[in-house]
Every structure is written in structure tokens, then in C-alpha cells.
mmCIF file of C-alpha atoms in Angstrom:
data_model
loop_
_atom_site.group_PDB
_atom_site.id
_atom_site.type_symbol
_atom_site.label_atom_id
_atom_site.label_comp_id
_atom_site.label_asym_id
_atom_site.label_seq_id
_atom_site.Cartn_x
_atom_site.Cartn_y
_atom_site.Cartn_z
ATOM 1 C CA UNK A 1 -1.202 -13.633 17.881
ATOM 2 C CA UNK A 2 0.337 -14.902 14.669
ATOM 3 C CA UNK A 3 4.144 -14.812 14.796
ATOM 4 C CA UNK A 4 4.422 -12.865 11.543
ATOM 5 C CA UNK A 5 2.219 -10.058 12.870
ATOM 6 C CA UNK A 6 3.899 -10.119 16.270
ATOM 7 C CA UNK A 7 7.351 -9.732 14.719
ATOM 8 C CA UNK A 8 6.121 -6.850 12.537
ATOM 9 C CA UNK A 9 4.722 -5.037 15.572
ATOM 10 C CA UNK A 10 7.856 -5.664 17.622
ATOM 11 C CA UNK A 11 9.963 -4.455 14.671
ATOM 12 C CA UNK A 12 7.985 -1.189 14.609
ATOM 13 C CA UNK A 13 8.502 -0.712 18.341
ATOM 14 C CA UNK A 14 12.088 -1.896 18.823
ATOM 15 C CA UNK A 15 13.498 -2.047 15.290
ATOM 16 C CA UNK A 16 15.852 0.900 15.724
ATOM 17 C CA UNK A 17 17.581 -0.996 18.539
ATOM 18 C CA UNK A 18 18.659 -3.735 16.121
ATOM 19 C CA UNK A 19 21.765 -3.694 13.993
ATOM 20 C CA UNK A 20 21.283 -2.197 10.547
ATOM 21 C CA UNK A 21 21.523 -5.661 8.945
ATOM 22 C CA UNK A 22 18.921 -7.113 11.322
ATOM 23 C CA UNK A 23 16.641 -4.104 10.869
ATOM 24 C CA UNK A 24 16.772 -4.310 7.073
ATOM 25 C CA UNK A 25 16.535 -8.103 6.859
ATOM 26 C CA UNK A 26 13.531 -8.265 9.194
ATOM 27 C CA UNK A 27 11.832 -5.464 7.293
ATOM 28 C CA UNK A 28 12.451 -7.164 3.951
ATOM 29 C CA UNK A 29 11.291 -10.552 5.212
ATOM 30 C CA UNK A 30 8.284 -9.617 7.357
ATOM 31 C CA UNK A 31 7.075 -6.302 5.947
ATOM 32 C CA UNK A 32 8.129 -6.475 2.300
ATOM 33 C CA UNK A 33 7.437 -10.229 2.060
ATOM 34 C CA UNK A 34 10.736 -11.020 0.318
ATOM 35 C CA UNK A 35 12.067 -14.564 0.380
ATOM 36 C CA UNK A 36 15.392 -15.523 1.941
ATOM 37 C CA UNK A 37 16.793 -15.983 -1.571
ATOM 38 C CA UNK A 38 15.660 -12.514 -2.660
ATOM 39 C CA UNK A 39 17.166 -10.903 0.425
ATOM 40 C CA UNK A 40 20.388 -12.885 0.008
ATOM 41 C CA UNK A 41 20.688 -11.736 -3.590
ATOM 42 C CA UNK A 42 19.983 -8.131 -2.637
ATOM 43 C CA UNK A 43 22.773 -8.081 -0.019
ATOM 44 C CA UNK A 44 25.065 -10.510 -1.833
ATOM 45 C CA UNK A 45 25.153 -13.002 1.046
ATOM 46 C CA UNK A 46 24.013 -16.607 1.457
ATOM 47 C CA UNK A 47 20.465 -17.648 2.322
ATOM 48 C CA UNK A 48 21.836 -19.168 5.525
ATOM 49 C CA UNK A 49 23.419 -15.850 6.487
ATOM 50 C CA UNK A 50 20.076 -14.104 5.934
ATOM 51 C CA UNK A 51 18.300 -16.735 8.026
ATOM 52 C CA UNK A 52 20.853 -16.306 10.835
ATOM 53 C CA UNK A 53 20.477 -12.512 10.757
ATOM 54 C CA UNK A 54 16.685 -12.804 10.871
ATOM 55 C CA UNK A 55 16.717 -15.349 13.717
ATOM 56 C CA UNK A 56 19.097 -13.211 15.787
ATOM 57 C CA UNK A 57 16.983 -10.118 15.103
ATOM 58 C CA UNK A 58 13.809 -11.975 16.155
ATOM 59 C CA UNK A 59 15.528 -13.148 19.318
ATOM 60 C CA UNK A 60 16.565 -9.569 20.127
ATOM 61 C CA UNK A 61 13.043 -8.242 19.547
ATOM 62 C CA UNK A 62 11.543 -10.841 21.895
ATOM 63 C CA UNK A 63 14.194 -10.067 24.519
ATOM 64 C CA UNK A 64 13.431 -6.333 24.335
ATOM 65 C CA UNK A 65 9.712 -7.036 24.776
ATOM 66 C CA UNK A 66 10.394 -9.416 27.656
ATOM 67 C CA UNK A 67 12.188 -6.628 29.512
ATOM 68 C CA UNK A 68 10.247 -3.524 28.421
ATOM 69 C CA UNK A 69 6.689 -4.853 27.794
ATOM 70 C CA UNK A 70 5.800 -1.985 25.446
ATOM 71 C CA UNK A 71 3.708 -4.105 23.074
ATOM 72 C CA UNK A 72 1.887 -5.789 25.956
ATOM 73 C CA UNK A 73 1.093 -2.487 27.668
ATOM 74 C CA UNK A 74 -0.041 -0.924 24.392
ATOM 75 C CA UNK A 75 -2.421 -3.801 23.727
ATOM 76 C CA UNK A 76 -3.783 -3.598 27.277
ATOM 77 C CA UNK A 77 -4.279 0.159 26.920
ATOM 78 C CA UNK A 78 -6.121 -0.316 23.629
ATOM 79 C CA UNK A 79 -8.466 -2.856 25.251
ATOM 80 C CA UNK A 80 -9.136 -0.446 28.119
ATOM 81 C CA UNK A 81 -9.859 2.414 25.717
ATOM 82 C CA UNK A 82 -12.237 0.206 23.720
ATOM 83 C CA UNK A 83 -14.084 -0.637 26.938
ATOM 84 C CA UNK A 84 -14.299 3.039 27.932
ATOM 85 C CA UNK A 85 -15.556 3.938 24.455
ATOM 86 C CA UNK A 86 -18.290 1.307 24.719
ATOM 87 C CA UNK A 87 -19.303 2.614 28.130
ATOM 88 C CA UNK A 88 -19.342 6.210 26.847
ATOM 89 C CA UNK A 89 -21.522 5.174 23.952
ATOM 90 C CA UNK A 90 -23.938 3.492 26.334
ATOM 91 C CA UNK A 91 -24.033 6.588 28.572
ATOM 92 C CA UNK A 92 -24.586 8.837 25.587
ATOM 93 C CA UNK A 93 -27.495 6.703 24.381
ATOM 94 C CA UNK A 94 -29.228 6.829 27.764
ATOM 95 C CA UNK A 95 -28.539 10.503 28.559
ATOM 96 C CA UNK A 96 -31.133 13.189 27.933
ATOM 97 C CA UNK A 97 -28.920 16.100 29.004
ATOM 98 C CA UNK A 98 -27.467 17.899 25.943
ATOM 99 C CA UNK A 99 -24.435 19.256 27.852
ATOM 100 C CA UNK A 100 -23.483 15.775 29.048
ATOM 101 C CA UNK A 101 -24.018 14.385 25.565
ATOM 102 C CA UNK A 102 -21.722 17.063 24.107
ATOM 103 C CA UNK A 103 -18.958 16.282 26.629
ATOM 104 C CA UNK A 104 -19.338 12.547 26.036
ATOM 105 C CA UNK A 105 -19.061 13.085 22.280
ATOM 106 C CA UNK A 106 -15.860 15.098 22.722
ATOM 107 C CA UNK A 107 -14.289 12.518 25.032
ATOM 108 C CA UNK A 108 -15.337 9.711 22.706
ATOM 109 C CA UNK A 109 -13.813 11.549 19.732
ATOM 110 C CA UNK A 110 -10.497 12.102 21.521
ATOM 111 C CA UNK A 111 -10.258 8.470 22.668
ATOM 112 C CA UNK A 112 -11.055 7.260 19.154
ATOM 113 C CA UNK A 113 -7.977 9.080 17.850
ATOM 114 C CA UNK A 114 -5.782 7.182 20.301
ATOM 115 C CA UNK A 115 -6.997 3.782 19.144
#
């Protein structure tokens, strides 16, 4: 997974555990696509200070994921749901029983909302 996307996902999951400065700087850099200079100007600090805040925030996000595995488990669950949806679709296509087809449609609909 591309680092930029990974950081954005981790920020969504663990962002509130960061300091306010880290939370805002990571959001500005990764989600708002602001440069270090733009962020530095916005907070009236140096580019190096912004870079340090971002690096420390990234480090914290990766440490949280290393311990809690929320992103990993979410991705695994999404893969499992996709597999189940494919299997349900296959069952639905081969079933001639209308009651079974109705139940399969309902289950498929509910699982689709999760993903």
C-alpha cells in the first residue's frame, strides 16, 4: 500500500490519539495536500518544525497499528466479506428456490453496506 494512503487511513483510525499539533499537521499534509511551507506559514513555525511534527505523528500512528492492528483486521474483514459476497452471488445465480433467493439478496444487501 502506498505510504500516503496508509498514513491517511491510520490517521482516520488513530488520529485522535495524537497531539493536536500532530493531528492537524498530518491532516494538512496528507489529506489537504498542503506543503511543509504552507503548513509552517499557517502555524507560524519553521518548515523543519512541521517536518518533525509530521515524522513524530507518523511514528506514533505506526506504533498504534503495530500494537492494535485495527487497520490490518479491517482490511482482512473486508476481504472476507468480498469473498462471502461473491459466494452468495454464485449461490443466488444457481438457485431456483425463490425463498432462498430472497434471503440471499437480503444478506448480500446487508454485507454490501458494511464494505
